XYZ file of C-alpha atoms in Angstrom:
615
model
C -20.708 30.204 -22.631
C -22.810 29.843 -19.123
C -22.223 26.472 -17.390
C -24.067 25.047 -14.719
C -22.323 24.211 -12.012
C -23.395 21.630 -9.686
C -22.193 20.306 -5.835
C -21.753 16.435 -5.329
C -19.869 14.878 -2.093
C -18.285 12.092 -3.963
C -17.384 10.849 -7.150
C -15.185 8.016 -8.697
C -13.052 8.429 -11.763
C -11.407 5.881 -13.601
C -9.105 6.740 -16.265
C -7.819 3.507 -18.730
C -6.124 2.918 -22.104
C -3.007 0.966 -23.257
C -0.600 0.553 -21.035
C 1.701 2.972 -23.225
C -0.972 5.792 -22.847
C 0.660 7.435 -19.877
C -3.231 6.298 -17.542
C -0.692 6.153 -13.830
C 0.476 9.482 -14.643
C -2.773 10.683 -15.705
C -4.146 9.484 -12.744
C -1.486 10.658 -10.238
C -1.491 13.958 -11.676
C -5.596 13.732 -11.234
C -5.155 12.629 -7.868
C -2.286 15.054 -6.925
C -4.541 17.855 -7.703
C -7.723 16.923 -5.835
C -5.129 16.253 -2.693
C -4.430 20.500 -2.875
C -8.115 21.011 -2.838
C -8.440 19.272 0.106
C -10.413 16.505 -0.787
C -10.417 13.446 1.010
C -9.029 10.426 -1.475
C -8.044 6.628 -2.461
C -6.650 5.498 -5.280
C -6.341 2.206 -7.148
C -3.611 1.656 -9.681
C -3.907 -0.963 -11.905
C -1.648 -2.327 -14.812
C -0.147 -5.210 -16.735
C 2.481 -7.000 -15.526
C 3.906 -7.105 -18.933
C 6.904 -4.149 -19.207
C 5.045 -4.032 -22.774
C 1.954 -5.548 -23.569
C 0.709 -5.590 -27.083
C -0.720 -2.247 -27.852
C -4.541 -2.147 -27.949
C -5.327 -5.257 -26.392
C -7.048 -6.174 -23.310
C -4.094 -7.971 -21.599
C -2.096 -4.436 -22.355
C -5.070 -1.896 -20.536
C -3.641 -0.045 -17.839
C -6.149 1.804 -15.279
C -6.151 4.261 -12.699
C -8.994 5.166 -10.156
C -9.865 7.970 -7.734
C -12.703 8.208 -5.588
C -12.611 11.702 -3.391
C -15.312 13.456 -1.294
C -16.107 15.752 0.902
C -16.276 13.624 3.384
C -14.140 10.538 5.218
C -13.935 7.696 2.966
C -12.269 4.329 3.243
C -11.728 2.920 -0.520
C -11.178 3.471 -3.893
C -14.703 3.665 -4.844
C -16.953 0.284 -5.913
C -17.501 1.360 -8.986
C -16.674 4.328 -10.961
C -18.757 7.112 -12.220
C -16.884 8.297 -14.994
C -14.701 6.360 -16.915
C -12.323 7.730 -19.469
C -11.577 4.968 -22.625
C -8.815 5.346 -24.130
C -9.110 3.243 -27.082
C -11.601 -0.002 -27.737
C -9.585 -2.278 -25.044
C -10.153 0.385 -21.860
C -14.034 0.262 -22.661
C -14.455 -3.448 -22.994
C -12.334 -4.243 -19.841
C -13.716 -2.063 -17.788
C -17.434 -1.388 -18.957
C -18.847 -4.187 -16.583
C -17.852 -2.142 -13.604
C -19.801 0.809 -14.720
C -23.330 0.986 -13.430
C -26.076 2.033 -15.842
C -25.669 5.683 -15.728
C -22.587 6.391 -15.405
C -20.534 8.740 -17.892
C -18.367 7.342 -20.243
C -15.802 10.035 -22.481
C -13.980 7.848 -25.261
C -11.172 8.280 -27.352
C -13.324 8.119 -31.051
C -9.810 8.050 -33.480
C -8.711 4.948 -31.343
C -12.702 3.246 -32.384
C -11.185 2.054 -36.309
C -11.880 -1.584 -38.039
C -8.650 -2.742 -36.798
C -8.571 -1.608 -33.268
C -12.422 -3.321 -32.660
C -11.403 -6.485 -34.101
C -8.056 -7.003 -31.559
C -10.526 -7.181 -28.815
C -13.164 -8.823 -30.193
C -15.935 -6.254 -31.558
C -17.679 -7.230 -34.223
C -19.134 -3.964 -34.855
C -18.530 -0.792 -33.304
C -20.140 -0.444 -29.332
C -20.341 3.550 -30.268
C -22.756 3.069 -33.161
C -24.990 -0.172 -32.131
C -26.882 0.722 -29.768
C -25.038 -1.210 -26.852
C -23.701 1.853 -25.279
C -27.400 3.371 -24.758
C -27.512 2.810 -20.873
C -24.359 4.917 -20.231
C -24.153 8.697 -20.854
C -21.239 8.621 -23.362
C -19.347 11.693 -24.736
C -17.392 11.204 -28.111
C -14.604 12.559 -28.084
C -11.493 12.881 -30.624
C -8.993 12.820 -27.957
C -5.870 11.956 -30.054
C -7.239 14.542 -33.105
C -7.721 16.958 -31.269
C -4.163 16.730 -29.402
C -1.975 16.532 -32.857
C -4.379 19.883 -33.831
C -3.762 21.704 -30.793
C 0.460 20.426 -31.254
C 0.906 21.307 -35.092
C 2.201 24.375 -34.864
C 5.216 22.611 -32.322
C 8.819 21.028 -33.967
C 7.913 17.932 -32.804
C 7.332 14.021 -34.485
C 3.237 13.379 -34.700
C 3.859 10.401 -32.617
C 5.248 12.995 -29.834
C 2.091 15.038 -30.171
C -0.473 11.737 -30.211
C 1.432 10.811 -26.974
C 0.005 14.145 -25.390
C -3.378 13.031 -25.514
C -3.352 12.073 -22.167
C -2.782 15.610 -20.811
C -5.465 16.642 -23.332
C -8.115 14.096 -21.136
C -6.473 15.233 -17.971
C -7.223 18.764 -19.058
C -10.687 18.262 -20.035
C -11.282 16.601 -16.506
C -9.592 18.962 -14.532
C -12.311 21.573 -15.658
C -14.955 19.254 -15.326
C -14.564 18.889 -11.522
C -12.971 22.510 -11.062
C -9.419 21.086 -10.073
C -6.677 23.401 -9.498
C -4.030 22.948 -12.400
C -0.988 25.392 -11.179
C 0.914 21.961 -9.981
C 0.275 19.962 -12.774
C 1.632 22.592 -15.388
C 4.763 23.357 -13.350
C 5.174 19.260 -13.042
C 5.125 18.951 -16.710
C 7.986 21.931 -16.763
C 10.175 19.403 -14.394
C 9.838 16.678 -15.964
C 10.327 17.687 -19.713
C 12.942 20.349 -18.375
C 15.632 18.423 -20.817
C 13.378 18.738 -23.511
C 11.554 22.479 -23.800
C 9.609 21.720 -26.776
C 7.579 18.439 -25.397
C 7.181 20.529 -22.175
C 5.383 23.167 -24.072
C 3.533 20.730 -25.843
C 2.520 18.678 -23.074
C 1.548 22.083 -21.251
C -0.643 23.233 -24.788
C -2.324 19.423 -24.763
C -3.307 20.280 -21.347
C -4.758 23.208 -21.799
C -6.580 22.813 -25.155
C -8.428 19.653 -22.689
C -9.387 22.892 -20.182
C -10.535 25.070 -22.819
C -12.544 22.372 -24.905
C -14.308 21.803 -21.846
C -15.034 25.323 -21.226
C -16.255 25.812 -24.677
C -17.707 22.707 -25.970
C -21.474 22.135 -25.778
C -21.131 18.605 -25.374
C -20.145 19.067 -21.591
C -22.511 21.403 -20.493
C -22.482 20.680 -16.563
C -19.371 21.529 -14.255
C -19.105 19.832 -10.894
C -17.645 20.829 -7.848
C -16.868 18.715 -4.898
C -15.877 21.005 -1.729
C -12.751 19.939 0.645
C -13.284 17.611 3.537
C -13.250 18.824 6.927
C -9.735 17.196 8.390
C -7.981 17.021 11.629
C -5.865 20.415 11.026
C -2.505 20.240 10.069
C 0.040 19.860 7.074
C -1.219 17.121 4.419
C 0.240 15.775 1.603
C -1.003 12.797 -0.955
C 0.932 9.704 -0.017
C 1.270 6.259 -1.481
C 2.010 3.389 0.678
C 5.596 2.329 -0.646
C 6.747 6.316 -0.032
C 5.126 6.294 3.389
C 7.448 2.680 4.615
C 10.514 4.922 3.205
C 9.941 7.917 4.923
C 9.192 5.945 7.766
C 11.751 4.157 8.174
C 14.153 7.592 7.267
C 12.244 8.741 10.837
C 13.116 5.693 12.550
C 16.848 5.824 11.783
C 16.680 9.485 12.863
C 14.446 8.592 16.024
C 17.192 5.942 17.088
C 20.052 8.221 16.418
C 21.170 5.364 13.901
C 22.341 4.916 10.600
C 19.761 3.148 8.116
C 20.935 0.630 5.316
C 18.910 -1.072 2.991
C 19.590 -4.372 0.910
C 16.894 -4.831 -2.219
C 16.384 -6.716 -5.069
C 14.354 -4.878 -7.140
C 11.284 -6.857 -7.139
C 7.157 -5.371 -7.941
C 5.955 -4.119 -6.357
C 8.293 -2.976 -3.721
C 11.133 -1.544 -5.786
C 9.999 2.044 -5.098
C 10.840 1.766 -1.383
C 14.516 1.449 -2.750
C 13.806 4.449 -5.240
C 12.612 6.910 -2.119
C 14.914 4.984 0.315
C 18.031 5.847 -2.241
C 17.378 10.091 -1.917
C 17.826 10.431 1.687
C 21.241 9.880 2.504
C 21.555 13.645 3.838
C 19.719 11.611 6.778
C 22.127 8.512 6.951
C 20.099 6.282 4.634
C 22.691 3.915 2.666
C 21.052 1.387 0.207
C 22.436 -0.762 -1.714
C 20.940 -2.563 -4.696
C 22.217 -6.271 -4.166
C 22.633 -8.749 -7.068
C 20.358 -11.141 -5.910
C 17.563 -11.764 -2.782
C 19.637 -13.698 -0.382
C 22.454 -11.389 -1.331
C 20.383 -8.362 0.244
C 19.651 -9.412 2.934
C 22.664 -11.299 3.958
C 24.401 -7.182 3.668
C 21.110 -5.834 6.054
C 21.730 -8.550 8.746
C 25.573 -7.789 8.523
C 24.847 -3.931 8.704
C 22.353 -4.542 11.599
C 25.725 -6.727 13.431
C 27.866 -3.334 13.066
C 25.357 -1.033 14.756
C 22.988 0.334 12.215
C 19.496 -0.128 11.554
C 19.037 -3.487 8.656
C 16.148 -3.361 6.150
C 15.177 -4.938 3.291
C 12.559 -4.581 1.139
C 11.018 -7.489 -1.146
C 7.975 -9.051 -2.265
C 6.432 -13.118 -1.368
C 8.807 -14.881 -4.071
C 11.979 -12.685 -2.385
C 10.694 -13.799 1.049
C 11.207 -17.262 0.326
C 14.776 -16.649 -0.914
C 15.284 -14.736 2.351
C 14.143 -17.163 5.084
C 17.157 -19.028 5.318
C 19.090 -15.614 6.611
C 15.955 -14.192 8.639
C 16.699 -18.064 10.484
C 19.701 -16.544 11.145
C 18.603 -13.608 12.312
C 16.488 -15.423 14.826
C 19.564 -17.078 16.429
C 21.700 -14.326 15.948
C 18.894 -12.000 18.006
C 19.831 -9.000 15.897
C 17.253 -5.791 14.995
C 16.194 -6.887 11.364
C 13.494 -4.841 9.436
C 12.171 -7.040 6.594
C 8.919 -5.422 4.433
C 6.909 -7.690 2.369
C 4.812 -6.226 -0.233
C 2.290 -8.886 -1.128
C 1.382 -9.470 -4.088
C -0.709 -12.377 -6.123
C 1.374 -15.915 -6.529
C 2.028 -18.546 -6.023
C 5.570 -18.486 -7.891
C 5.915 -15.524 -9.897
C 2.055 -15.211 -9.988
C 0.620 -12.190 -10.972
C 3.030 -9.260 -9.753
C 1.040 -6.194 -10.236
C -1.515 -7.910 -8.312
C -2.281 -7.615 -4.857
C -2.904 -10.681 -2.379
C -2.534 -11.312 1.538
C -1.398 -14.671 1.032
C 1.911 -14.851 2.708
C 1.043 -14.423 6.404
C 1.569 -18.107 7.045
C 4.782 -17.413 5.316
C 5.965 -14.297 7.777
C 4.673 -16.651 10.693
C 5.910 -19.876 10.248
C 7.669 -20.194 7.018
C 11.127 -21.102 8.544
C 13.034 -24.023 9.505
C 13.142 -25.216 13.068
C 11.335 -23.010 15.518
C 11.881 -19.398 14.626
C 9.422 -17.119 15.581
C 9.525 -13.314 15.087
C 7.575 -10.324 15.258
C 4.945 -9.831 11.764
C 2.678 -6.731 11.663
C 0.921 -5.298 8.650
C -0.373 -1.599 8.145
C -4.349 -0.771 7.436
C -3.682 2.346 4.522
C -1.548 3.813 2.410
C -0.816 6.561 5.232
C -0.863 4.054 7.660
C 2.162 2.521 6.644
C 4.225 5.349 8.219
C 3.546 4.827 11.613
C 3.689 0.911 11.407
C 7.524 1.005 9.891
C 7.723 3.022 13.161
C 6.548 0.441 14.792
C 8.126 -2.069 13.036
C 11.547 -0.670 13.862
C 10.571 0.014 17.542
C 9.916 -3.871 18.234
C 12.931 -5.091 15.772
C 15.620 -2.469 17.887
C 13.959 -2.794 21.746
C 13.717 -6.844 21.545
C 16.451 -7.503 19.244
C 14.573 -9.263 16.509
C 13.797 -9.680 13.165
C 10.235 -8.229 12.645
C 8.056 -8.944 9.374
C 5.935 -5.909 8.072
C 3.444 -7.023 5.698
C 2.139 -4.319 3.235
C 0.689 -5.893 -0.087
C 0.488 -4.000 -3.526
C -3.086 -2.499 -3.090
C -1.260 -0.036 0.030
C 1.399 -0.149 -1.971
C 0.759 1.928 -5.211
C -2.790 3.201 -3.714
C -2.509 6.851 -2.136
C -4.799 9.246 0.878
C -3.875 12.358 2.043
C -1.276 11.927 5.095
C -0.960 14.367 7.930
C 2.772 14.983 8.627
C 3.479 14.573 12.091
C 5.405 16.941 14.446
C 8.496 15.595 15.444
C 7.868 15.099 19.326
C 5.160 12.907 18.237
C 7.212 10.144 17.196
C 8.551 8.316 19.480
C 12.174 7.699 21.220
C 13.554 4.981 19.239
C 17.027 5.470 20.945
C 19.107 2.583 21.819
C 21.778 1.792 24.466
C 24.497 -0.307 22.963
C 26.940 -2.648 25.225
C 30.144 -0.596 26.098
C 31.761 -2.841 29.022
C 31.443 -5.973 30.509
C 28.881 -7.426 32.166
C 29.653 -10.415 33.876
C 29.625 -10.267 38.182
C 33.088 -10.531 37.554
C 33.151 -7.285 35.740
C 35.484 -8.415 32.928
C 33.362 -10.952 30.967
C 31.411 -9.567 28.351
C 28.162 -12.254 27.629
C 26.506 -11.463 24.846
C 23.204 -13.584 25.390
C 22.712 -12.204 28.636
C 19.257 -10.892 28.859
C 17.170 -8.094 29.807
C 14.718 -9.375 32.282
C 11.490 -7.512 30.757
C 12.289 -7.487 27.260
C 14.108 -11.025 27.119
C 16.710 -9.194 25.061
C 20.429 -9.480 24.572
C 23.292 -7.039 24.539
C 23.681 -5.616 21.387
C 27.740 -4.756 21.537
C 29.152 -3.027 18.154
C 32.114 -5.186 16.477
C 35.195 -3.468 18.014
C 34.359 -2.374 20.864
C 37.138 -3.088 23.834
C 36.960 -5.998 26.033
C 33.027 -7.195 23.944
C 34.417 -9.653 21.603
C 32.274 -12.870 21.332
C 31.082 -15.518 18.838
C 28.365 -15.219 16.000
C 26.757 -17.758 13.650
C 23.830 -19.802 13.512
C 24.897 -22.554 15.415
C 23.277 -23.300 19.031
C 24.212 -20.614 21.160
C 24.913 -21.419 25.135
C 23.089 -19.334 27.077
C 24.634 -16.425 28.287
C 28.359 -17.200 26.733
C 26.981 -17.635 23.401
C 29.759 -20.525 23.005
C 28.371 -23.323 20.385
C 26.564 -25.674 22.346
C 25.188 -29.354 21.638
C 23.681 -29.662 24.952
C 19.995 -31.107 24.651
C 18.565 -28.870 28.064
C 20.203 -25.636 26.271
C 18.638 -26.023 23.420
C 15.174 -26.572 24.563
C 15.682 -23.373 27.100
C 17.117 -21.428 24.017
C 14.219 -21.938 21.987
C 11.774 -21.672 24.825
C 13.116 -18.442 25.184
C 13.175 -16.918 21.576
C 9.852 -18.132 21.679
C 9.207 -16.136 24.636
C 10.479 -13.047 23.491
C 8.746 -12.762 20.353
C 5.047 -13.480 22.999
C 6.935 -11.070 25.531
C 6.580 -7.978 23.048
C 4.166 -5.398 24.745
C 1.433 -4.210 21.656
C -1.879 -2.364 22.226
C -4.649 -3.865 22.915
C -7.109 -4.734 20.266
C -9.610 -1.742 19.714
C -13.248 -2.355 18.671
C -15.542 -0.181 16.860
C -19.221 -0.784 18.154
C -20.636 2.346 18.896
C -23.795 1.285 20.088
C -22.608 -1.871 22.119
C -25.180 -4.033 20.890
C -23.547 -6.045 17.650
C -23.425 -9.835 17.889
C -20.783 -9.999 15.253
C -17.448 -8.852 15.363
C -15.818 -8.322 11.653
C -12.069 -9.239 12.375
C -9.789 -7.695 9.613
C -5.593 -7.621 8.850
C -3.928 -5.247 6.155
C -5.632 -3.398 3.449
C -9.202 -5.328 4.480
C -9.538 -2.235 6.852
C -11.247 0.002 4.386
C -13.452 -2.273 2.759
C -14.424 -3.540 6.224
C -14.802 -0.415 7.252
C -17.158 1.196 4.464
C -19.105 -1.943 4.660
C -19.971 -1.770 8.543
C -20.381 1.882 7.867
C -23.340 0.965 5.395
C -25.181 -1.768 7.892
C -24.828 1.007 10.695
C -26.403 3.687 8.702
C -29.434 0.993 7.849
C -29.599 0.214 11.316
C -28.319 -3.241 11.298
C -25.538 -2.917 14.259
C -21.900 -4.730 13.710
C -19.194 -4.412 15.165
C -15.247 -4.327 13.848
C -11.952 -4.627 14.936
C -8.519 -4.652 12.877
C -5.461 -6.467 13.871
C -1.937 -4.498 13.233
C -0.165 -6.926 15.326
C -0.365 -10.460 13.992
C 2.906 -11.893 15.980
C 2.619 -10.961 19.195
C -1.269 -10.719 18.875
C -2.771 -8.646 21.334
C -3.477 -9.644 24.765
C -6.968 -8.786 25.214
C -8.135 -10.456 21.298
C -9.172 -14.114 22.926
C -12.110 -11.350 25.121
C -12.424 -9.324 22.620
C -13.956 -12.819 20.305
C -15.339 -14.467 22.905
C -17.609 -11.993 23.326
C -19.513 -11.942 20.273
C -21.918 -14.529 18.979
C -19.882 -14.743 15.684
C -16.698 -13.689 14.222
C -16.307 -13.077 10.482
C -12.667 -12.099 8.772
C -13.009 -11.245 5.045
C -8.847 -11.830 4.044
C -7.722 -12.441 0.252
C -6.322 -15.086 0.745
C -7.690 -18.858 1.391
C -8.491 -18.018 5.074
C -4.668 -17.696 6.562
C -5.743 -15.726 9.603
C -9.099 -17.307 10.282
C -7.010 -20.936 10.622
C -4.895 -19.103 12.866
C -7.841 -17.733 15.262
C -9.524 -21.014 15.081
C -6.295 -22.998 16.418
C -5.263 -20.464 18.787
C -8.570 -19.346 20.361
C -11.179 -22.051 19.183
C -13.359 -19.172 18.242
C -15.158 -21.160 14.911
C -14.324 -17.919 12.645
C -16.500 -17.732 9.177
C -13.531 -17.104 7.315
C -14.571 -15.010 3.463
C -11.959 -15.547 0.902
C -11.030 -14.192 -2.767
C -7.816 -14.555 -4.548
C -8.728 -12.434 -7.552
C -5.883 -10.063 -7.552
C -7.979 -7.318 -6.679
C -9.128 -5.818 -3.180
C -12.608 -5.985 -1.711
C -15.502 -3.719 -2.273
C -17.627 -2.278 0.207
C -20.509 -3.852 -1.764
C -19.661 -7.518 -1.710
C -18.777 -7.498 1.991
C -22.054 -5.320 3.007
C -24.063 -8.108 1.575
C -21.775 -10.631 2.877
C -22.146 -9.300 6.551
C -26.027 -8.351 6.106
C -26.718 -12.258 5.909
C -24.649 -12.741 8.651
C -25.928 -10.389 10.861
C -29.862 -11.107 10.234
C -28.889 -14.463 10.879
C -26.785 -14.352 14.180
């Protein structure tokens, strides 16, 4: 059979079902394909925080989205274009994000009496009529997976589990994705197991070949690669991107890395990717508690290696007694937050950018370090970079703030050459340096970077005192004495604003916006798709993202001042705008959500049109 094949530059897929349906590795393996085509790409994961919700309910549907193009984009797609419904639950959760139009494919042998009435349908959506705005092909997903399997030695509950790799099958040939990876995957992963990789391999391919055959689909689309800066790309989610990261900045500094975790979602796979490079002197260690990993980082940072630990907001507040300590101790101290919804144990598959006034001032007495947050999934490479950088040249803890949408999500990543990344290399005390050449004083300082001596424990002739008591200046003895302490803090405070950052870099092409969209984090592609849109209709705006939150950059106070008004879309209650108001007195419109979920281009293009026409 003749199909007609037809271009489009962008589309949006959204795969759901029950959490148990295998949707993230549906989706990954989706996404992991379009990456070799060279497609440009973001994805948004999406799941219960339950380790098992009830099957078939809406509390238990688990979702997975890809938007790629042939050109740049920014998100994960508004809304999606296709969605693929598992069973009753996946349709009704999602099908008020679909626009009228858009293709549905469901799972018909999940549609029974008893599925419908667990999420509330009183008669079936496929047969009344209230399906008749979508383009929706029936499928018997599951049926068709068991016929395909019968002929295999293995349980029917084995071969209904396939069905996913039946749907990814079917939409692999519906937008001409390559499928070599994807069948060699399954090989690896069921290598323990021959007969379920065979199965999982037939599932897949009965999908491609119902496609091909089937009348029901009789359109194939193509979308062609993206042009790209050239070089060596691979798909990249934002947790695997801080790892390898960090792996560079160990190397980079000629150091040894350790990390002490808690698991905790969703940062636990920094720990997982972390915990397979040792050939590059990564040690991690998987502490019993949140206070307990840290407490080994900062120790492994005081013998001469490069501390980390990874957590999420409730695991920050556990750790903010030792980051204190940190502070006074001036030692490098890498801590990565990965956001996600609270307060308390909240919703923790959720993202949120609500602990920034956490990583600024939620310590005791007056600790101030460095916080910075990455824009992307990819960018979260070169901020651990950077984050390391700051943490070993000023001798500090520093606060990286990533947040569970950069987290999980994934775009293609460029891998850098080597001399790109910077010298992280670091000259540790070896002798005294007193005048009288025989005193070693370990809070001696640097005069440009404010920072002290960091002498490994052993060395000849360095010995000196550590703890969290007051610290004399220079000697480091315990001291009580009022005028030390003020010029102590004074100066931590001073190294933490003494950090040297980039300056602040605005997009406004045509130099004639009046309002300045000021963004932190994962904001950055919402913000960015949604100027994008005003541009393209003419209205001008212009946008500018923060990285560096503590230091800020120098030239930001300008950079505000010069615009009529300044607008910073956060999701949170308006942590960043509270900051800019109190340290600039720039009246910032602060626009807030909290709903777990990120932005989209759509709500902040309207929110910044009415702006705009009225600045």
């Amino acid at each position: 059979m003749t199909k007609q094949v037809r271009q489009l530059d962008r589309v949006v897929i959204r795969f759901a079902g029950d959490s148990g349906d295998g949707m993230q590795l549906t989706g990954d393996r989706f996404t992991s394909e379009t990456a070799q085509l060279g497609n440009d790409i973001s994805t948004l994961p999406n799941f219960p925080a339950e380790i098992r919700a009830p099957a078939g309910t809406l509390p238990g549907v688990s979702s997975f989205q890809v938007h790629f193009a042939d050109f740049d984009i920014l998100t994960p797609g508004d809304a999606p274009n296709v969605l693929v419904a598992m069973n009753p639950a996946a349709l009704k959760a999602n099908l008020a994000d679909l626009p009228k139009g858009a293709a549905i494919i469901v799972n018909t042998d999940e549609f029974t009496t008893r599925n419908l009435a667990k999420v509330g349908y009183a008669t079936n959506p496929l047969e009344d009529g209230s399906l008749d705005g979508w383009s929706v092909a029936e499928v018997g997903l599951t049926s068709m997976t068991v016929k395909a399997l019968e002929s295999f030695q293995i349980s029917k509950k084995d071969a209904e589990r396939a069905k996913n790799m039946f749907a990814l099958g079917l939409l692999s040939w519906m937008y001409s994705r390559p499928h070599e990876s994807t069948l060699s995957f399954l090989e690896r992963k069921f290598a323990a197991r021959p007969e379920l990789a065979a199965a999982n391999v037939t599932a897949f391919k009965a999908g491609w070949n119902f496609g091909e055959t089937t009348e029901n689909f009789a359109v194939r689309y193509e979308v062609k690669p993206a042009r790209m800066v050239p070089g060596n790309y691979r798909n990249i989610t934002g947790n695997a991107a801080l790892a390898l990261g960090i792996v560079a900045a160990g190397v980079r500094a000629e150091l040894p890395v350790f990390l002490g975790a808690y698991p905790i979602t969703p940062a636990s796979d920094i720990l997982h990717e972390l915990s397979k490079h040792k050939k590059f002197g990564v040690t991690t260690v998987q502490a019993e508690d949140e206070i307990a990993a840290i407490g080994v980082a900062l120790g492994a940072s005081y013998g001469g290696a490069l501390g980390v630990t990874t957590t999420s907001g409730p695991g920050v507040a556990l750790k903010g007694e030792t980051i204190s300590l940190a502070v006074a101790l001036e030692l490098p101290l890498v801590i990565i937050d990965v956001q996600r919804a609270g307060p308390s144990t909240g919703m923790p598959t959720k993202t949120e950018q609500a602990d920034l006034n956490m990583a600024l001032f939620g310590r005791h007495g007056e600790a101030p370090v460095a916080v910075l947050a990455p824009r992307s999934p990819a960018d979260c490479f070169t901020t651990a970079l950077e984050a390391a950088r700051i943490a070993l040249t000023y001798r500090t803890p520093v606060i990286l703030l990533s947040d569970g949408y950069i987290a999980n999500g994934s775009e293609p990543w460029r891998l850098p050459e080597v001399a790109e990344l910077p010298s992280l290399r670091v000259e540790f005390a070896t002798a005294p340096n007193a005048e009288d050449g025989k005193t070693f004083l370990p809070y001696l300082r640097d005069p440009q970077t404010l920072a002290r001596p960091w002498a490994v424990p052993g060395t000849p002739g360095l010995e000196h005192r550590i703890g969290g008591l007051e610290k004399a200046d220079k000697t480091g003895d315990i001291s009580y004495d009022p005028a030390n302490h003020d010029f102590m803090v004074r100066t931590r405070a001073a190294r933490i604003e003494n950090i040297e950052v980039p300056d602040v870099e605005v997009e406004d092409p045509d130099g004639t916006a009046r309002v300045l969209v000021l963004g932190w984090g994962s904001t950055f592609g919402p913000i960015g798709a949604a100027a994008r849109a005003l541009r393209q209709r003419g209205l001008p705006i212009a946008q500018a993202h923060l990285r560096h939150l503590s230091p800020m950059p120098k030239n930001l106070g300008d950079v505000l001042k010069s615009y009529d008004k300044v607008v910073i879309p956060e999701m949170n209650l308006g942590q960043l705008a509270g900051v800019i108001r109190s340290r600039f007195l720039v009246d910032a419109i602060a626009y807030n959500q909290v709903r777990g979920l990120p932005f989209t281009a759509a709500e902040l293009e309207g929110v910044l049109e009415e702006v705009v026409k009225n600045a």
